[in-house]
PDB file of C-alpha atoms in Angstrom:
ATOM      1  CA  UNK A 298     -12.494  25.598  21.696  1.00 48.00           C
ATOM      2  CA  UNK A 299     -12.557  27.888  24.512  1.00 64.00           C
ATOM      3  CA  UNK A 300     -15.224  26.351  26.993  1.00 75.00           C
ATOM      4  CA  UNK A 301     -13.251  23.507  28.843  1.00 84.00           C
ATOM      5  CA  UNK A 302     -16.519  21.858  30.077  1.00 86.00           C
ATOM      6  CA  UNK A 303     -17.678  21.645  26.573  1.00 87.00           C
ATOM      7  CA  UNK A 304     -14.491  19.979  25.555  1.00 90.00           C
ATOM      8  CA  UNK A 305     -14.712  17.399  28.344  1.00 91.00           C
ATOM      9  CA  UNK A 306     -18.499  16.758  27.348  1.00 91.00           C
ATOM     10  CA  UNK A 307     -17.736  16.513  23.791  1.00 93.00           C
ATOM     11  CA  UNK A 308     -14.692  14.102  24.240  1.00 94.00           C
ATOM     12  CA  UNK A 309     -16.977  12.011  26.656  1.00 95.00           C
ATOM     13  CA  UNK A 310     -19.759  11.780  24.347  1.00 95.00           C
ATOM     14  CA  UNK A 311     -17.557  10.757  21.492  1.00 96.00           C
ATOM     15  CA  UNK A 312     -15.653   8.335  23.640  1.00 97.00           C
ATOM     16  CA  UNK A 313     -18.792   6.560  24.819  1.00 97.00           C
ATOM     17  CA  UNK A 314     -20.213   6.567  21.259  1.00 97.00           C
ATOM     18  CA  UNK A 315     -17.168   4.685  20.003  1.00 97.00           C
ATOM     19  CA  UNK A 316     -17.401   2.173  23.091  1.00 97.00           C
ATOM     20  CA  UNK A 317     -20.929   1.357  22.282  1.00 97.00           C
ATOM     21  CA  UNK A 318     -20.230   0.862  18.632  1.00 96.00           C
ATOM     22  CA  UNK A 319     -17.366  -1.535  19.594  1.00 96.00           C
ATOM     23  CA  UNK A 320     -19.904  -3.431  21.958  1.00 95.00           C
ATOM     24  CA  UNK A 321     -21.944  -4.187  18.855  1.00 94.00           C
ATOM     25  CA  UNK A 322     -18.891  -6.258  17.539  1.00 91.00           C
ATOM     26  CA  UNK A 323     -20.338  -9.260  19.258  1.00 88.00           C
ATOM     27  CA  UNK A 324     -22.234  -9.768  16.024  1.00 84.00           C
ATOM     28  CA  UNK A 325     -19.431 -11.595  14.039  1.00 83.00           C
ATOM     29  CA  UNK A 326     -20.616 -10.625  10.538  1.00 85.00           C
ATOM     30  CA  UNK A 327     -19.900  -6.948  11.421  1.00 87.00           C
ATOM     31  CA  UNK A 328     -16.892  -6.778  13.244  1.00 90.00           C
ATOM     32  CA  UNK A 329     -14.539  -5.101  10.734  1.00 88.00           C
ATOM     33  CA  UNK A 330     -17.277  -2.631   9.682  1.00 92.00           C
ATOM     34  CA  UNK A 331     -18.059  -1.768  13.368  1.00 95.00           C
ATOM     35  CA  UNK A 332     -14.468  -1.278  14.339  1.00 94.00           C
ATOM     36  CA  UNK A 333     -14.035   1.202  11.315  1.00 94.00           C
ATOM     37  CA  UNK A 334     -17.261   2.763  12.335  1.00 95.00           C
ATOM     38  CA  UNK A 335     -16.014   3.306  15.891  1.00 96.00           C
ATOM     39  CA  UNK A 336     -13.075   5.051  14.372  1.00 95.00           C
ATOM     40  CA  UNK A 337     -15.276   7.624  12.623  1.00 96.00           C
ATOM     41  CA  UNK A 338     -16.107   9.153  16.191  1.00 96.00           C
ATOM     42  CA  UNK A 339     -12.459  10.705  16.035  1.00 96.00           C
ATOM     43  CA  UNK A 340     -13.069  12.852  12.932  1.00 96.00           C
ATOM     44  CA  UNK A 341     -14.995  15.591  14.967  1.00 95.00           C
ATOM     45  CA  UNK A 342     -12.353  15.300  17.770  1.00 95.00           C
ATOM     46  CA  UNK A 343      -9.517  15.776  15.333  1.00 96.00           C
ATOM     47  CA  UNK A 344     -11.275  18.867  13.651  1.00 94.00           C
ATOM     48  CA  UNK A 345     -12.614  20.446  16.801  1.00 93.00           C
ATOM     49  CA  UNK A 346     -10.059  19.753  19.436  1.00 93.00           C
ATOM     50  CA  UNK A 347      -6.788  18.648  17.531  1.00 94.00           C
ATOM     51  CA  UNK A 348      -4.650  15.600  17.059  1.00 95.00           C
ATOM     52  CA  UNK A 349      -3.488  15.284  20.709  1.00 95.00           C
ATOM     53  CA  UNK A 350      -7.088  15.221  21.951  1.00 95.00           C
ATOM     54  CA  UNK A 351      -7.983  12.425  19.511  1.00 96.00           C
ATOM     55  CA  UNK A 352      -5.118  10.437  20.570  1.00 97.00           C
ATOM     56  CA  UNK A 353      -6.182  11.031  23.960  1.00 96.00           C
ATOM     57  CA  UNK A 354      -9.702   9.783  22.778  1.00 97.00           C
ATOM     58  CA  UNK A 355      -8.024   6.706  21.157  1.00 97.00           C
ATOM     59  CA  UNK A 356      -6.353   5.796  24.569  1.00 97.00           C
ATOM     60  CA  UNK A 357      -9.625   6.155  26.458  1.00 97.00           C
ATOM     61  CA  UNK A 358     -11.601   4.073  23.935  1.00 97.00           C
ATOM     62  CA  UNK A 359      -8.879   1.432  23.876  1.00 96.00           C
ATOM     63  CA  UNK A 360      -8.808   1.060  27.662  1.00 97.00           C
ATOM     64  CA  UNK A 361     -12.439   0.963  28.002  1.00 97.00           C
ATOM     65  CA  UNK A 362     -12.818  -1.410  25.037  1.00 96.00           C
ATOM     66  CA  UNK A 363     -10.221  -3.624  26.868  1.00 95.00           C
ATOM     67  CA  UNK A 364     -12.495  -3.735  30.009  1.00 96.00           C
ATOM     68  CA  UNK A 365     -15.916  -4.091  28.470  1.00 96.00           C
ATOM     69  CA  UNK A 366     -15.952  -5.231  24.892  1.00 94.00           C
ATOM     70  CA  UNK A 367     -16.182  -8.942  24.688  1.00 91.00           C
ATOM     71  CA  UNK A 368     -15.192  -9.428  21.004  1.00 87.00           C
ATOM     72  CA  UNK A 369     -11.366  -9.839  20.691  1.00 85.00           C
ATOM     73  CA  UNK A 370     -11.388  -9.223  17.043  1.00 83.00           C
ATOM     74  CA  UNK A 371     -13.296  -5.955  17.229  1.00 87.00           C
ATOM     75  CA  UNK A 372     -11.271  -4.456  19.977  1.00 88.00           C
ATOM     76  CA  UNK A 373      -8.008  -5.839  18.312  1.00 87.00           C
ATOM     77  CA  UNK A 374      -8.728  -4.073  15.125  1.00 89.00           C
ATOM     78  CA  UNK A 375      -9.717  -0.952  16.661  1.00 94.00           C
ATOM     79  CA  UNK A 376      -6.436  -1.046  18.998  1.00 93.00           C
ATOM     80  CA  UNK A 377      -4.211  -2.132  15.987  1.00 92.00           C
ATOM     81  CA  UNK A 378      -5.387   0.314  13.374  1.00 94.00           C
ATOM     82  CA  UNK A 379      -8.714   1.991  13.094  1.00 95.00           C
ATOM     83  CA  UNK A 380      -8.769   3.814  16.407  1.00 95.00           C
ATOM     84  CA  UNK A 381      -5.544   5.968  15.551  1.00 96.00           C
ATOM     85  CA  UNK A 382      -5.949   5.991  11.669  1.00 96.00           C
ATOM     86  CA  UNK A 383      -7.890   9.273  11.649  1.00 95.00           C
ATOM     87  CA  UNK A 384      -5.308  11.048  13.598  1.00 96.00           C
ATOM     88  CA  UNK A 385      -2.436   9.412  11.236  1.00 95.00           C
ATOM     89  CA  UNK A 386      -4.456  10.456   8.294  1.00 95.00           C
ATOM     90  CA  UNK A 387      -4.714  14.274   9.395  1.00 94.00           C
ATOM     91  CA  UNK A 388      -1.019  14.232  10.270  1.00 94.00           C
ATOM     92  CA  UNK A 389       0.088  12.815   6.807  1.00 92.00           C
ATOM     93  CA  UNK A 390      -2.211  14.973   4.798  1.00 91.00           C
ATOM     94  CA  UNK A 391      -1.485  18.182   6.439  1.00 91.00           C
ATOM     95  CA  UNK A 392       2.349  17.623   5.763  1.00 87.00           C
ATOM     96  CA  UNK A 393       1.881  18.093   2.023  1.00 83.00           C
ATOM     97  CA  UNK A 394       4.141  15.263   1.140  1.00 84.00           C
ATOM     98  CA  UNK A 395       4.223  13.872  -2.322  1.00 91.00           C
ATOM     99  CA  UNK A 396       1.132  11.739  -3.023  1.00 89.00           C
ATOM    100  CA  UNK A 397       3.151   8.491  -3.492  1.00 92.00           C
ATOM    101  CA  UNK A 398       5.128   8.953  -0.384  1.00 92.00           C
ATOM    102  CA  UNK A 399       1.799   9.722   1.542  1.00 93.00           C
ATOM    103  CA  UNK A 400       0.215   6.443   0.312  1.00 94.00           C
ATOM    104  CA  UNK A 401       3.243   4.453   0.686  1.00 94.00           C
ATOM    105  CA  UNK A 402       3.314   5.438   4.522  1.00 95.00           C
ATOM    106  CA  UNK A 403      -0.443   4.792   4.722  1.00 95.00           C
ATOM    107  CA  UNK A 404      -0.137   1.200   3.233  1.00 96.00           C
ATOM    108  CA  UNK A 405       2.928   0.443   5.142  1.00 96.00           C
ATOM    109  CA  UNK A 406       1.208   1.310   8.424  1.00 96.00           C
ATOM    110  CA  UNK A 407      -1.825  -0.555   7.570  1.00 96.00           C
ATOM    111  CA  UNK A 408       0.022  -3.749   6.347  1.00 95.00           C
ATOM    112  CA  UNK A 409       2.191  -3.634   9.675  1.00 95.00           C
ATOM    113  CA  UNK A 410      -0.980  -3.313  11.736  1.00 94.00           C
ATOM    114  CA  UNK A 411      -2.958  -5.976   9.979  1.00 90.00           C
ATOM    115  CA  UNK A 412       0.039  -8.618  10.115  1.00 91.00           C
ATOM    116  CA  UNK A 413       0.777  -7.639  13.826  1.00 90.00           C
ATOM    117  CA  UNK A 414      -3.134  -7.957  14.566  1.00 84.00           C
ATOM    118  CA  UNK A 415      -3.090 -11.648  12.935  1.00 83.00           C
ATOM    119  CA  UNK A 416      -0.077 -12.580  14.890  1.00 86.00           C
ATOM    120  CA  UNK A 417      -1.442 -11.474  18.209  1.00 83.00           C
ATOM    121  CA  UNK A 418      -4.658 -12.877  17.504  1.00 77.00           C
ATOM    122  CA  UNK A 419      -3.028 -16.294  16.622  1.00 81.00           C
ATOM    123  CA  UNK A 420      -0.529 -16.131  19.416  1.00 84.00           C
ATOM    124  CA  UNK A 421      -2.502 -14.695  22.470  1.00 81.00           C
ATOM    125  CA  UNK A 422      -6.069 -14.749  21.600  1.00 73.00           C
ATOM    126  CA  UNK A 423      -6.426 -18.199  20.419  1.00 76.00           C
ATOM    127  CA  UNK A 424      -7.875 -17.585  17.111  1.00 73.00           C
ATOM    128  CA  UNK A 425      -7.692 -20.789  15.114  1.00 76.00           C
ATOM    129  CA  UNK A 426      -5.275 -20.676  12.059  1.00 72.00           C
ATOM    130  CA  UNK A 427      -7.557 -22.684  10.006  1.00 73.00           C
ATOM    131  CA  UNK A 428      -9.894 -19.537  10.180  1.00 73.00           C
ATOM    132  CA  UNK A 429      -8.066 -18.229   7.164  1.00 73.00           C
ATOM    133  CA  UNK A 430      -8.483 -21.407   5.293  1.00 76.00           C
ATOM    134  CA  UNK A 431     -10.865 -21.942   2.509  1.00 77.00           C
ATOM    135  CA  UNK A 432     -11.316 -25.448   0.854  1.00 74.00           C
ATOM    136  CA  UNK A 433      -8.253 -26.534   2.783  1.00 71.00           C
ATOM    137  CA  UNK A 434      -5.919 -23.959   1.219  1.00 72.00           C
ATOM    138  CA  UNK A 435      -4.479 -21.326   3.711  1.00 72.00           C
ATOM    139  CA  UNK A 436      -5.061 -17.707   2.234  1.00 79.00           C
ATOM    140  CA  UNK A 437      -3.749 -15.175   4.706  1.00 81.00           C
ATOM    141  CA  UNK A 438      -1.800 -13.347   2.110  1.00 82.00           C
ATOM    142  CA  UNK A 439      -4.714 -13.285  -0.362  1.00 83.00           C
ATOM    143  CA  UNK A 440      -6.826 -11.691   2.414  1.00 84.00           C
ATOM    144  CA  UNK A 441      -4.081  -9.173   3.057  1.00 88.00           C
ATOM    145  CA  UNK A 442      -3.931  -8.218  -0.537  1.00 91.00           C
ATOM    146  CA  UNK A 443      -7.891  -8.039  -0.654  1.00 91.00           C
ATOM    147  CA  UNK A 444      -7.619  -5.836   2.785  1.00 91.00           C
ATOM    148  CA  UNK A 445      -5.159  -3.491   0.902  1.00 95.00           C
ATOM    149  CA  UNK A 446      -7.968  -2.881  -1.716  1.00 95.00           C
ATOM    150  CA  UNK A 447     -10.527  -2.244   0.870  1.00 94.00           C
ATOM    151  CA  UNK A 448      -8.157  -0.030   2.900  1.00 95.00           C
ATOM    152  CA  UNK A 449      -7.609   2.198  -0.178  1.00 95.00           C
ATOM    153  CA  UNK A 450     -11.500   2.505  -0.561  1.00 96.00           C
ATOM    154  CA  UNK A 451     -11.915   3.092   3.273  1.00 95.00           C
ATOM    155  CA  UNK A 452      -9.207   5.955   3.026  1.00 96.00           C
ATOM    156  CA  UNK A 453     -11.240   7.391   0.060  1.00 95.00           C
ATOM    157  CA  UNK A 454     -14.519   7.321   1.999  1.00 96.00           C
ATOM    158  CA  UNK A 455     -13.018   8.548   5.041  1.00 96.00           C
ATOM    159  CA  UNK A 456     -11.753  11.673   2.918  1.00 95.00           C
ATOM    160  CA  UNK A 457     -15.422  12.120   1.792  1.00 96.00           C
ATOM    161  CA  UNK A 458     -16.829  11.739   5.232  1.00 96.00           C
ATOM    162  CA  UNK A 459     -14.313  14.379   6.578  1.00 96.00           C
ATOM    163  CA  UNK A 460     -15.385  16.768   3.835  1.00 95.00           C
ATOM    164  CA  UNK A 461     -19.088  16.142   4.539  1.00 95.00           C
ATOM    165  CA  UNK A 462     -18.432  16.834   8.265  1.00 95.00           C
ATOM    166  CA  UNK A 463     -16.651  20.033   7.485  1.00 93.00           C
ATOM    167  CA  UNK A 464     -19.297  21.181   4.983  1.00 94.00           C
ATOM    168  CA  UNK A 465     -22.566  20.056   6.731  1.00 93.00           C
ATOM    169  CA  UNK A 466     -22.277  18.773  10.291  1.00 90.00           C
ATOM    170  CA  UNK A 467     -19.386  20.938  11.783  1.00 91.00           C
ATOM    171  CA  UNK A 468     -21.636  24.130  12.386  1.00 89.00           C
ATOM    172  CA  UNK A 469     -24.660  22.299  13.851  1.00 90.00           C
ATOM    173  CA  UNK A 470     -22.368  20.365  15.996  1.00 86.00           C
ATOM    174  CA  UNK A 471     -20.413  23.456  17.138  1.00 86.00           C
ATOM    175  CA  UNK A 472     -23.763  25.007  18.158  1.00 86.00           C
ATOM    176  CA  UNK A 473     -25.081  22.008  20.160  1.00 85.00           C
ATOM    177  CA  UNK A 474     -21.942  22.144  22.148  1.00 82.00           C
ATOM    178  CA  UNK A 475     -21.285  25.877  22.227  1.00 76.00           C
ATOM    179  CA  UNK A 476     -17.868  25.391  20.758  1.00 75.00           C
TER     180      UNK A 476
END
């Protein structure tokens, strides 16, 4: 990107869009989906401006989310995992590691982030431990295992969205911002 004002406008719009999506996490049935959707705003930033700019967007969205987003779960999930995952995915997939190693790192990061987010929400946010209980049985490990399956689907869907962006949406967006 040559035009610095276009870069700033592009970053501002994608950052604002991510924060607006995170503001919608006040609806408790869509918290995880909206945090994942907010992370999709990082795709054009990674492609058009690079990984450093996408990390800067993650920091800006995170700081704004801490200030204005009322849902602790929504901003917690964005901060703990979804916000930086598009950058991590780009980094891992451009390295051309063996597929097994790549997936191992992705799953390790996902599990560490989810366990860390769970601990923070129990310890500091005040999320009741019984929110992971069904019929009196505590199921955090079952939820984590199911989360791994959903994460694998999310990663595959993210690959498809990136491909669609590159084939269909990139050119109109570049024309709109004069990139």
